PDB file of C-alpha atoms and ligand atoms in Angstrom:
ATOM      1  CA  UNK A   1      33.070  46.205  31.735  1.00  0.00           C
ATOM      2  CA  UNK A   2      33.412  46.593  35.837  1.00  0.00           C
ATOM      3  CA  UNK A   3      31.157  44.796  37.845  1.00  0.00           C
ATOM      4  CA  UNK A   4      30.222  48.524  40.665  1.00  0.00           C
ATOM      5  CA  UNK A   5      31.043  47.491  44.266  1.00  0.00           C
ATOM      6  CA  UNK A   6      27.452  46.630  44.897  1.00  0.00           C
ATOM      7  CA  UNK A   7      27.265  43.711  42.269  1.00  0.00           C
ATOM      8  CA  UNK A   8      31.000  42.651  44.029  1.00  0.00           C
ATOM      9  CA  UNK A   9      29.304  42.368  47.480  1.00  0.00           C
ATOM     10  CA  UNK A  10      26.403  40.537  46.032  1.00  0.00           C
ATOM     11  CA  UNK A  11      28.878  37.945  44.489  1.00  0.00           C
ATOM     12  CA  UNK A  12      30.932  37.254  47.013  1.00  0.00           C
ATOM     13  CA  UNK A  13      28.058  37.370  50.197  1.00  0.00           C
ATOM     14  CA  UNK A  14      25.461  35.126  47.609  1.00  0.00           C
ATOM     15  CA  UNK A  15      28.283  33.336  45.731  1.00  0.00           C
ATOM     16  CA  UNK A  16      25.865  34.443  42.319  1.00  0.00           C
ATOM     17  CA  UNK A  17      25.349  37.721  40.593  1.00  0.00           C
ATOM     18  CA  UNK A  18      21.991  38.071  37.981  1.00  0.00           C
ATOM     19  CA  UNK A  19      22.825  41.388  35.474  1.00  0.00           C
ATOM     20  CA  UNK A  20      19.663  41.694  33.602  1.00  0.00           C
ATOM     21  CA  UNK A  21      20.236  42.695  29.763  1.00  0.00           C
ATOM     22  CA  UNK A  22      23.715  42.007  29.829  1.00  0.00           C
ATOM     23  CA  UNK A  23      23.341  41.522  26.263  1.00  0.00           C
ATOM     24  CA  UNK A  24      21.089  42.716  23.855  1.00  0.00           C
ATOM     25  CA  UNK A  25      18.267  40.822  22.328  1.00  0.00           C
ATOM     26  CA  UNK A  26      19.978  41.315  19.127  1.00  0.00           C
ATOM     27  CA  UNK A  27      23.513  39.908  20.081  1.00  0.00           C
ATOM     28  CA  UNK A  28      21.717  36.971  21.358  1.00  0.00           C
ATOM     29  CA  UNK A  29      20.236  36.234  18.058  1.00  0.00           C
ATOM     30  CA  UNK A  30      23.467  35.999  16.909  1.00  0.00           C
ATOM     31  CA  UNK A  31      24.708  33.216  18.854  1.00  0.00           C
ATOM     32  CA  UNK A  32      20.958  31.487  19.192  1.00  0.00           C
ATOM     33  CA  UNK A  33      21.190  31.546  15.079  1.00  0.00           C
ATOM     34  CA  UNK A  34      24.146  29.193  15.035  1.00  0.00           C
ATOM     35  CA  UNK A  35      22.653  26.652  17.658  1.00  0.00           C
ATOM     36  CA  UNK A  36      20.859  24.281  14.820  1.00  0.00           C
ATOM     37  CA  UNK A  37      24.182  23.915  12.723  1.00  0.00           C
ATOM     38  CA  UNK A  38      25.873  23.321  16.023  1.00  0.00           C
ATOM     39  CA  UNK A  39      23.450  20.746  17.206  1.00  0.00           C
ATOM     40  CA  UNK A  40      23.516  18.670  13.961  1.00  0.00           C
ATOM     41  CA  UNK A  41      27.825  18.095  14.220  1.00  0.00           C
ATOM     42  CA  UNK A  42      29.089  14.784  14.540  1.00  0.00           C
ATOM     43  CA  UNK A  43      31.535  15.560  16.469  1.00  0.00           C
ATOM     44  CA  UNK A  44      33.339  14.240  20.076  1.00  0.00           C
ATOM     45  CA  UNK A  45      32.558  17.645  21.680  1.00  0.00           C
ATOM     46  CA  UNK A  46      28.800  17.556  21.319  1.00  0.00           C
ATOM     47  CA  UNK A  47      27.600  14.248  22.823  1.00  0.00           C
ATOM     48  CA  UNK A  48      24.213  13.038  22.669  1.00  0.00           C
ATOM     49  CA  UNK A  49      22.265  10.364  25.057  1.00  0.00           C
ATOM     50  CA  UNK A  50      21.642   7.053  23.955  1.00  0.00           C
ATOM     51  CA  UNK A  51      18.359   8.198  21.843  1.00  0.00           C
ATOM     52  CA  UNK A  52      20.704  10.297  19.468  1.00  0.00           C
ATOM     53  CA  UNK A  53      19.503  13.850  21.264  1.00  0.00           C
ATOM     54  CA  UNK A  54      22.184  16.515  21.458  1.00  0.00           C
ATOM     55  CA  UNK A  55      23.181  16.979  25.363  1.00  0.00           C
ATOM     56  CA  UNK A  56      26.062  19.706  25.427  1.00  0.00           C
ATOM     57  CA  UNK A  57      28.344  21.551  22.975  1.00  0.00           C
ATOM     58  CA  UNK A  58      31.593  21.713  24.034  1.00  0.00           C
ATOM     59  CA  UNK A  59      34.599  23.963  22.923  1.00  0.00           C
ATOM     60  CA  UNK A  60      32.276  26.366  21.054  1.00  0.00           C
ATOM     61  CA  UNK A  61      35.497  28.617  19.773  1.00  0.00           C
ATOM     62  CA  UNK A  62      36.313  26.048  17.407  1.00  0.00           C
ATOM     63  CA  UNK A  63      33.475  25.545  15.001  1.00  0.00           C
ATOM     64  CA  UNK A  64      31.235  28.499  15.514  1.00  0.00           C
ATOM     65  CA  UNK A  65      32.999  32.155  14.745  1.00  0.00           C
ATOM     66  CA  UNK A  66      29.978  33.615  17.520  1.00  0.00           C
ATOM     67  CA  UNK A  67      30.334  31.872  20.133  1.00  0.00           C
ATOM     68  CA  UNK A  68      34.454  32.312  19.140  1.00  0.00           C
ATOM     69  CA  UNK A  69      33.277  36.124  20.082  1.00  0.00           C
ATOM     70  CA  UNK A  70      31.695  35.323  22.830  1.00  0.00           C
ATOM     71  CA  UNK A  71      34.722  33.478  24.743  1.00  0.00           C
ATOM     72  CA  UNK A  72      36.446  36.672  24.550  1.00  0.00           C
ATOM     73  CA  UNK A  73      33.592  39.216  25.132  1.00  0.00           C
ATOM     74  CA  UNK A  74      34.339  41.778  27.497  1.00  0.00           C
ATOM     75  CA  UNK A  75      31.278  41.448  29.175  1.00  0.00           C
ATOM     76  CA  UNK A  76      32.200  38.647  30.191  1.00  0.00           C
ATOM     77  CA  UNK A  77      35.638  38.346  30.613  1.00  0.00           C
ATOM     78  CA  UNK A  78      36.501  41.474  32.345  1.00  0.00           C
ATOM     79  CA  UNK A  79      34.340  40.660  35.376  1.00  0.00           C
ATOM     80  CA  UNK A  80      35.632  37.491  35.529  1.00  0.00           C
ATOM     81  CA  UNK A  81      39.103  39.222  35.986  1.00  0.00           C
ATOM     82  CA  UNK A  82      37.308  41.066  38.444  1.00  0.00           C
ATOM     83  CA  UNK A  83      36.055  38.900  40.649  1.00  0.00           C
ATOM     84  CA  UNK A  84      39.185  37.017  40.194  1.00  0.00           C
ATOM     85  CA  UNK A  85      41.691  39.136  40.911  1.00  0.00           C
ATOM     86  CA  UNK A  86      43.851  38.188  37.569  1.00  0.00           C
ATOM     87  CA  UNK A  87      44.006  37.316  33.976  1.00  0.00           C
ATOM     88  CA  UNK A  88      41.551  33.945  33.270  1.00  0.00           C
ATOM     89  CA  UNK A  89      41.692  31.558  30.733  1.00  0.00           C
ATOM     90  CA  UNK A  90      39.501  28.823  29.502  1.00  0.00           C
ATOM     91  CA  UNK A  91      38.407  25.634  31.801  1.00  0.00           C
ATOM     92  CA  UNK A  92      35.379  24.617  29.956  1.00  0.00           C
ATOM     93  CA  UNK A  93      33.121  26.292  27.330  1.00  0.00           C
ATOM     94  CA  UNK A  94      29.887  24.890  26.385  1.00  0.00           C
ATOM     95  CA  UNK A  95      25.903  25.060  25.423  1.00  0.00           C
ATOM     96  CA  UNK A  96      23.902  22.820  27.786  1.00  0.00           C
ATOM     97  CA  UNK A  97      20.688  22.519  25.945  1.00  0.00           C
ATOM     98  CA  UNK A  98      17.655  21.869  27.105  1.00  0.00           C
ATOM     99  CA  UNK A  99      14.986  21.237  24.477  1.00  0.00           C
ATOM    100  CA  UNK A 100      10.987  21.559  25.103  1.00  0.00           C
ATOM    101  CA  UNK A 101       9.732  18.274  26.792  1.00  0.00           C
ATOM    102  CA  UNK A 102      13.328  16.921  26.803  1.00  0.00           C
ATOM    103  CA  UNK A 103      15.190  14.887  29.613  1.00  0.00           C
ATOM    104  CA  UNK A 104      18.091  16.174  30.458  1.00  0.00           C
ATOM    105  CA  UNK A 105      18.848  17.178  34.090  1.00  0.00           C
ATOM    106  CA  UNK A 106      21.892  17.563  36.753  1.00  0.00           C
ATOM    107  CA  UNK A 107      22.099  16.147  40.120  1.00  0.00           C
ATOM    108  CA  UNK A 108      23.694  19.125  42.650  1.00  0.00           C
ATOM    109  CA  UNK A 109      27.196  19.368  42.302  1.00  0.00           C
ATOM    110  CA  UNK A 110      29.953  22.104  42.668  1.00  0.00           C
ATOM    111  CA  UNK A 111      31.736  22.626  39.557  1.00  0.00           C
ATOM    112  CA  UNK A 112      35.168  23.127  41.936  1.00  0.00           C
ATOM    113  CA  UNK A 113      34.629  20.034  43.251  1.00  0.00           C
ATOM    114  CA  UNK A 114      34.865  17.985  39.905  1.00  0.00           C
ATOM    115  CA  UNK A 115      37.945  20.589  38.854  1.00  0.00           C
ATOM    116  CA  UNK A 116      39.465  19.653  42.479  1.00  0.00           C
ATOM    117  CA  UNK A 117      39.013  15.968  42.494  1.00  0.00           C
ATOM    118  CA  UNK A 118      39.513  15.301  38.887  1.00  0.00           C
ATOM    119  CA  UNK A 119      41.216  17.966  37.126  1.00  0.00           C
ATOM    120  CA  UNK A 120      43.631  18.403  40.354  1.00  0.00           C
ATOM    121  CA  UNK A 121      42.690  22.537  40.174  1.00  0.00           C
ATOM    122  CA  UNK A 122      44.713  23.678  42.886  1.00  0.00           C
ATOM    123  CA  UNK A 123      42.417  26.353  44.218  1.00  0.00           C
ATOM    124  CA  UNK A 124      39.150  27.878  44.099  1.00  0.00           C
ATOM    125  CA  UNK A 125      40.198  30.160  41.734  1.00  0.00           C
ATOM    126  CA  UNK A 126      37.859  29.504  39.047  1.00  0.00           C
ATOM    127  CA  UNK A 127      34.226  30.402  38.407  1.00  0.00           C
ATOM    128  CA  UNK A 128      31.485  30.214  35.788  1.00  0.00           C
ATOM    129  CA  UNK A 129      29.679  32.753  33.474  1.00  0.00           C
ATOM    130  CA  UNK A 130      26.196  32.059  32.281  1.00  0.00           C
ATOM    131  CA  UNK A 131      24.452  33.839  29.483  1.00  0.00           C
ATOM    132  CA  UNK A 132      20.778  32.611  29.150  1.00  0.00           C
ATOM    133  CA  UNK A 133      20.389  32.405  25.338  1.00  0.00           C
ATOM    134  CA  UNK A 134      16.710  31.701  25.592  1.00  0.00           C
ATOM    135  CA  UNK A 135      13.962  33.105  27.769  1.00  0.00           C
ATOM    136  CA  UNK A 136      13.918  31.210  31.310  1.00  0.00           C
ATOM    137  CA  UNK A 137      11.237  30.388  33.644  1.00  0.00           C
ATOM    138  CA  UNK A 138      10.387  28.061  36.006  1.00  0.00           C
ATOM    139  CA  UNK A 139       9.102  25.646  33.771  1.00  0.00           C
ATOM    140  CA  UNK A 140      11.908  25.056  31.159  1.00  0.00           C
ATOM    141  CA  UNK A 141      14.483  24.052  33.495  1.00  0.00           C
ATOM    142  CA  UNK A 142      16.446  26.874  34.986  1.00  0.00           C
ATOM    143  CA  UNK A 143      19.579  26.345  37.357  1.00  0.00           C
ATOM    144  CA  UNK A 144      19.016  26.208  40.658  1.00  0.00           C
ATOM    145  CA  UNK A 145      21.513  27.076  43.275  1.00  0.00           C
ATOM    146  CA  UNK A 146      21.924  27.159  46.943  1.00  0.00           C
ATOM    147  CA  UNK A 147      23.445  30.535  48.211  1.00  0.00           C
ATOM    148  CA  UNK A 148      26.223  31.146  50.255  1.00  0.00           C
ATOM    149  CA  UNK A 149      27.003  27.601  49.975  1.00  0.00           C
ATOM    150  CA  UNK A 150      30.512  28.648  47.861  1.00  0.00           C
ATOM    151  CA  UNK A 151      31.083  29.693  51.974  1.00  0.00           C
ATOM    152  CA  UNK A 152      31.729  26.268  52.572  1.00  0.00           C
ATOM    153  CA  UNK A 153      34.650  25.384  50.201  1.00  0.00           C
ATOM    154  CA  UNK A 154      35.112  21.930  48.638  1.00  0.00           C
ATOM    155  CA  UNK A 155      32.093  19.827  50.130  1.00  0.00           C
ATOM    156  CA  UNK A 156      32.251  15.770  50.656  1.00  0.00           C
ATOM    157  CA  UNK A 157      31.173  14.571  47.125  1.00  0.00           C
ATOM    158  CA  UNK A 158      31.903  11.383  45.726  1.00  0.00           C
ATOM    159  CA  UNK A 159      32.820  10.752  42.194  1.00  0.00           C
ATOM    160  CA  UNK A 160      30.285   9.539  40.017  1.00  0.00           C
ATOM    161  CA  UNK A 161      29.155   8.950  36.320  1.00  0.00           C
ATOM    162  CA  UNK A 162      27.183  11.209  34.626  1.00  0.00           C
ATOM    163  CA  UNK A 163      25.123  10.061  31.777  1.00  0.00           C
ATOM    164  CA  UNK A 164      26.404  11.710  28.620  1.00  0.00           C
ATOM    165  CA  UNK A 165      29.028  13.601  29.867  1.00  0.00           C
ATOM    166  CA  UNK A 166      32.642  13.279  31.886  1.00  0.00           C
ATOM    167  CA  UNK A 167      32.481  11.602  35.664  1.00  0.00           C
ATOM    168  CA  UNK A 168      32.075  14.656  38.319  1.00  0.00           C
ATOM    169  CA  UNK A 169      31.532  15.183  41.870  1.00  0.00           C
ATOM    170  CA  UNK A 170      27.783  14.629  42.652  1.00  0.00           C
ATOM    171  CA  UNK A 171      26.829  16.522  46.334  1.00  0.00           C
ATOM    172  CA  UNK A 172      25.120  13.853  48.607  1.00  0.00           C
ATOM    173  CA  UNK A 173      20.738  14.290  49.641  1.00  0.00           C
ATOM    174  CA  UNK A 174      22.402  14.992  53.548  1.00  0.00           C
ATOM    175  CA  UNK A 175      24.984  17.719  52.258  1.00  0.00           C
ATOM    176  CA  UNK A 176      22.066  19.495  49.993  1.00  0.00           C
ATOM    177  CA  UNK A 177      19.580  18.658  52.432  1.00  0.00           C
ATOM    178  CA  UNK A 178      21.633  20.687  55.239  1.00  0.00           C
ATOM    179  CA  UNK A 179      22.566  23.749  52.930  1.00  0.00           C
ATOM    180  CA  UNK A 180      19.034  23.775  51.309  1.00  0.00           C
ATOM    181  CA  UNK A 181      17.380  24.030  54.979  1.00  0.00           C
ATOM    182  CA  UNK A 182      20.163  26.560  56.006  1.00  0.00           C
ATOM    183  CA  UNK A 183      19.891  28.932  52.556  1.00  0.00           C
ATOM    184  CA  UNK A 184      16.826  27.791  50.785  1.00  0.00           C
ATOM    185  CA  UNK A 185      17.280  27.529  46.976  1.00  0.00           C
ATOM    186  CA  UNK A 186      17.006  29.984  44.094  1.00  0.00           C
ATOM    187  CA  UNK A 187      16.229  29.471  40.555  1.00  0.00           C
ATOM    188  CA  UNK A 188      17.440  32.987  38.633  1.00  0.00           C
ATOM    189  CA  UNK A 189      14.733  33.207  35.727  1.00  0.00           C
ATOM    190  CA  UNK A 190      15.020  36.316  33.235  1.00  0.00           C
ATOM    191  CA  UNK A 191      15.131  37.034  29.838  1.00  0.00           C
ATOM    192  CA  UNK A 192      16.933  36.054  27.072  1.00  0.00           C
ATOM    193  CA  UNK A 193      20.508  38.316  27.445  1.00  0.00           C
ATOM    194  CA  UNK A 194      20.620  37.900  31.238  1.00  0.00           C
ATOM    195  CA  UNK A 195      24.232  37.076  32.850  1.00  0.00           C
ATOM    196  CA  UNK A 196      24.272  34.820  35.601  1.00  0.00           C
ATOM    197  CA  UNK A 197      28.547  34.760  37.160  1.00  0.00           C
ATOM    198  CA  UNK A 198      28.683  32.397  40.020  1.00  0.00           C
ATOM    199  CA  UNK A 199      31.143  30.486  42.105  1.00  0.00           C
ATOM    200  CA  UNK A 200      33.062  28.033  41.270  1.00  0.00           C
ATOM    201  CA  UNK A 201      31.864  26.740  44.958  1.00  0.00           C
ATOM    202  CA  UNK A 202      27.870  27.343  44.456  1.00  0.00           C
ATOM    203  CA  UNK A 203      25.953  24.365  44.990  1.00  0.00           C
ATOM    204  CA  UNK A 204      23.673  23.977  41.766  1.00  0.00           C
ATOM    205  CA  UNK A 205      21.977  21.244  40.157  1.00  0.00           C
ATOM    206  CA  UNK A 206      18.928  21.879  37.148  1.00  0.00           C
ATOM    207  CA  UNK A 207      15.703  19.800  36.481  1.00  0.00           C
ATOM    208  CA  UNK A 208      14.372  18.630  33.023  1.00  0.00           C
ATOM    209  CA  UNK A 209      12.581  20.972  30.675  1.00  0.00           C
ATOM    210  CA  UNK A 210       8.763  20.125  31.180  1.00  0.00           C
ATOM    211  CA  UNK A 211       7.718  23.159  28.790  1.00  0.00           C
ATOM    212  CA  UNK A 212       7.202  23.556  25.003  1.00  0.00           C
ATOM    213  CA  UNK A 213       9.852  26.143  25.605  1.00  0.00           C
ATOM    214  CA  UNK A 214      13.849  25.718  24.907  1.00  0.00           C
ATOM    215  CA  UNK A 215      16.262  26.662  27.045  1.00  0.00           C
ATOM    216  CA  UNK A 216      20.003  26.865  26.046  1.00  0.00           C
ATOM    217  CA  UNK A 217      22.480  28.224  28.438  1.00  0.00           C
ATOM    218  CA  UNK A 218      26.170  29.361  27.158  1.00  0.00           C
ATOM    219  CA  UNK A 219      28.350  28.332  30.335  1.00  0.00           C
ATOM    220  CA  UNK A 220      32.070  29.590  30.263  1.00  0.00           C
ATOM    221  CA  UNK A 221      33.810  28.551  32.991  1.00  0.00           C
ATOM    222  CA  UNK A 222      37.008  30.829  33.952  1.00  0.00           C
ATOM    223  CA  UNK A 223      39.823  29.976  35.659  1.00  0.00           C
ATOM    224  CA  UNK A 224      43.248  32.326  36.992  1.00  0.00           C
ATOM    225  CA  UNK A 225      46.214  31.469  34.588  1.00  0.00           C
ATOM    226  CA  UNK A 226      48.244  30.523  37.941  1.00  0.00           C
ATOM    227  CA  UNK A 227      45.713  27.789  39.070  1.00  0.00           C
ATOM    228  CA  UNK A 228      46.157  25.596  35.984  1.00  0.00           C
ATOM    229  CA  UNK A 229      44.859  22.088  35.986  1.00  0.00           C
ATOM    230  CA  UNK A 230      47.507  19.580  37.683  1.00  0.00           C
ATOM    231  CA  UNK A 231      45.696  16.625  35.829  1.00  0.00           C
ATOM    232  CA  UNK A 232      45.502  16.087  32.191  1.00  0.00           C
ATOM    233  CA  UNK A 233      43.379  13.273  32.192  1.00  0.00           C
ATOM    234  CA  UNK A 234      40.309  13.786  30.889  1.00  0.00           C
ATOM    235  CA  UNK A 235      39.769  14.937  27.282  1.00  0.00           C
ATOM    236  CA  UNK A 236      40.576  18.299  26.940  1.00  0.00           C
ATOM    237  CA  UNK A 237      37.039  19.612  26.111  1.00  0.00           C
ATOM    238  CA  UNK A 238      35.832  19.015  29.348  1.00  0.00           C
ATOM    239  CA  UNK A 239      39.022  20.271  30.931  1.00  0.00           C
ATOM    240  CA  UNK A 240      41.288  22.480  28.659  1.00  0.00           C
ATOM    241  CA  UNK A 241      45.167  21.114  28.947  1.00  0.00           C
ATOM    242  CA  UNK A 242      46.222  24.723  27.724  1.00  0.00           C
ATOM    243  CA  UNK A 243      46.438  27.804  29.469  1.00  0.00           C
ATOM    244  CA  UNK A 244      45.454  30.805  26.938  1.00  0.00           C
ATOM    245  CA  UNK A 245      45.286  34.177  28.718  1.00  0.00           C
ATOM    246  CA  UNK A 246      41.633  35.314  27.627  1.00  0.00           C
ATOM    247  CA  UNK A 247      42.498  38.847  26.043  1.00  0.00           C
ATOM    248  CA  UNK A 248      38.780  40.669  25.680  1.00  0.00           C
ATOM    249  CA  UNK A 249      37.788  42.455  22.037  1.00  0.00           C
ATOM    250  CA  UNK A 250      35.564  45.219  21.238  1.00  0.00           C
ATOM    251  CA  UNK A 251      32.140  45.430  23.203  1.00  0.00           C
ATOM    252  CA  UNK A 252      30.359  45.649  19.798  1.00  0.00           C
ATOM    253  CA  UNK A 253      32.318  42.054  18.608  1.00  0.00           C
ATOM    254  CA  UNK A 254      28.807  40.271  18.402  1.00  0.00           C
ATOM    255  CA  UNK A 255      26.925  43.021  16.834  1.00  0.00           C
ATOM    256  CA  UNK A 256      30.260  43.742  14.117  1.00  0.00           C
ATOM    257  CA  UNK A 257      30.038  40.012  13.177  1.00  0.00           C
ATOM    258  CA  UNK A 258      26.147  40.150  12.774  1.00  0.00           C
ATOM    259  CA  UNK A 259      27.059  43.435  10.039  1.00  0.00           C
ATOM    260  CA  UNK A 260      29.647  40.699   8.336  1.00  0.00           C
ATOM    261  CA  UNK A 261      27.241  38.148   7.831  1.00  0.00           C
ATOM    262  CA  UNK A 262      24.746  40.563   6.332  1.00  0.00           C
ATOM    263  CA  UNK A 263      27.126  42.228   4.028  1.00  0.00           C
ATOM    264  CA  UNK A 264      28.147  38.601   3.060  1.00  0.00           C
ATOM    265  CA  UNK A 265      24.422  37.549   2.349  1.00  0.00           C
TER     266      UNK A 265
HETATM  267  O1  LIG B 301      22.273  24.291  32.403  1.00  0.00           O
HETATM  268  C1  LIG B 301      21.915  23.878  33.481  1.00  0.00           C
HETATM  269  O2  LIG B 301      20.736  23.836  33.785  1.00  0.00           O
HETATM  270  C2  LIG B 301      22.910  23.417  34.512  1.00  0.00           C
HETATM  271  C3  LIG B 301      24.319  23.347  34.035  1.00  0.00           C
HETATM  272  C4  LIG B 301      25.266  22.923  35.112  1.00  0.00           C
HETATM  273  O3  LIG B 301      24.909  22.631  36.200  1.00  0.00           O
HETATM  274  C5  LIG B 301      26.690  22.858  34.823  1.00  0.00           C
HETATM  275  O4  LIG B 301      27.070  23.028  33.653  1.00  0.00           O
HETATM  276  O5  LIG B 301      27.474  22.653  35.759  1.00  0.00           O
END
């Protein structure tokens, strides 16, 4: 799929594109259907805060055969080469999930700058696809991101811990508070199956879920195959140590797998 040379402009002037019903209400059954088994794994990919509730799911490709799909879905992918300019591979692939009432939130960060400082990603090369598997408003804790802050490159962000997940590069109050008052904020909301690219340079942070109503966002974050990671130091599911050109399959992969599973049943 090519991203026309409006949605390009919007991209690169905003540093985010929204595509509304990017995929189908049916496709994202599919992968929402899987979330429960995925949630209950014991496993080092799919940590949980200190009450036991599941945060993030990691490295999706390797115990769900959806979300295996949806790594390499051309919906995905293909704008990614896009927008990139070259083949991409893998940097990080997870589900950050965001139960009703639940906790979890993100101070503003860039996701560059935690590539940059920690991972030693040589350039802005990289960016992130979002596929809202859930319905979101502004009550169950969409991203929020700054635009036109990717303009600004790497921004001044010290290294911090994160609660339940790998150090990263937390934006100070005086750096938001300067882009915020320059660009505002925006908080893209849509239906389940809406696609959400944006820079690997877009301010962003996200607030708890205060609603009865989950939210689960698929994240894959893409990076050039020439920009791989210099650093190897952090477990591989937050930064993948491999480069794997990302070769997209058939549009219909999702919808093909759902047939499977029937005929199976
Ligand atoms: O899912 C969210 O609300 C935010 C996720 C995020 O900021 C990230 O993965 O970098």
């Amino acid at each position: 799929m090519r991203l026309n040379a409006e949605q390009v402009e919007t991209f690169e002037r905003e540093g985010f594109l929204v595509v509304p019903e990017l995929f189908s209400e049916e496709e994202t059954a599919v992968l929402r259907a899987d979330l429960p088994r995925i949630f209950s794994l014991d496993r080092p990919e799919v940590p949980r805060s200190a009450s036991g509730v599941p945060l993030l799911a990691h490295r999706l490709e390797r115990y769900s055969e959806a979300f295996g799909l949806l790594l390499r879905h051309p919906r995905m992918v293909e704008p990614a080469m896009q927008l990139l300019d070259g083949p991409v591979y893998s940097h990080q692939y997870k589900v950050v999930t965001k139960p009703p009432f639940g906790k979890l939130d993100l101070p503003w960060h860039q996701d560059y700058g935690t590539w940059h400082a920690i991972d030693k990603m040589p350039e802005c090369r990289a960016m992130n696809f979002a596929l809202f598997l859930h319905d979101v408003n502004e009550f169950n804790g969409p991203i929020t991101l700054i635009p036109r802050s990717h303009r600004e490159g790497v921004l001044d962000a010290p290294v911090e811990a994160l609660d339940g997940s790998s150090s990263f590069a937390k934006l100070t109050n005086e750096t938001v508070t300067r882009l915020a008052t320059e660009h505002g904020m925006v908080a893209p909301k849509g239906p389940a199956g809406t696609g959400l690219f944006f820079h690997g340079c877009s301010a962003h942070a996200s607030v708890p879920n205060i609603s009865p109503w989950p939210r689960d966002n698929v994240y894959s974050s893409l990076n050039r195959t020439d920009n791989g990671i210099r650093n190897r130091g952090r477990p591989e599911f937050y930064a993948n140590h491999e480069i794997e050109e990302l070769v997209p399959l058939a549009d219909d992969c999702l919808m093909q797998f759902a047939r499977r599973q029937g005929n199976a049943a």
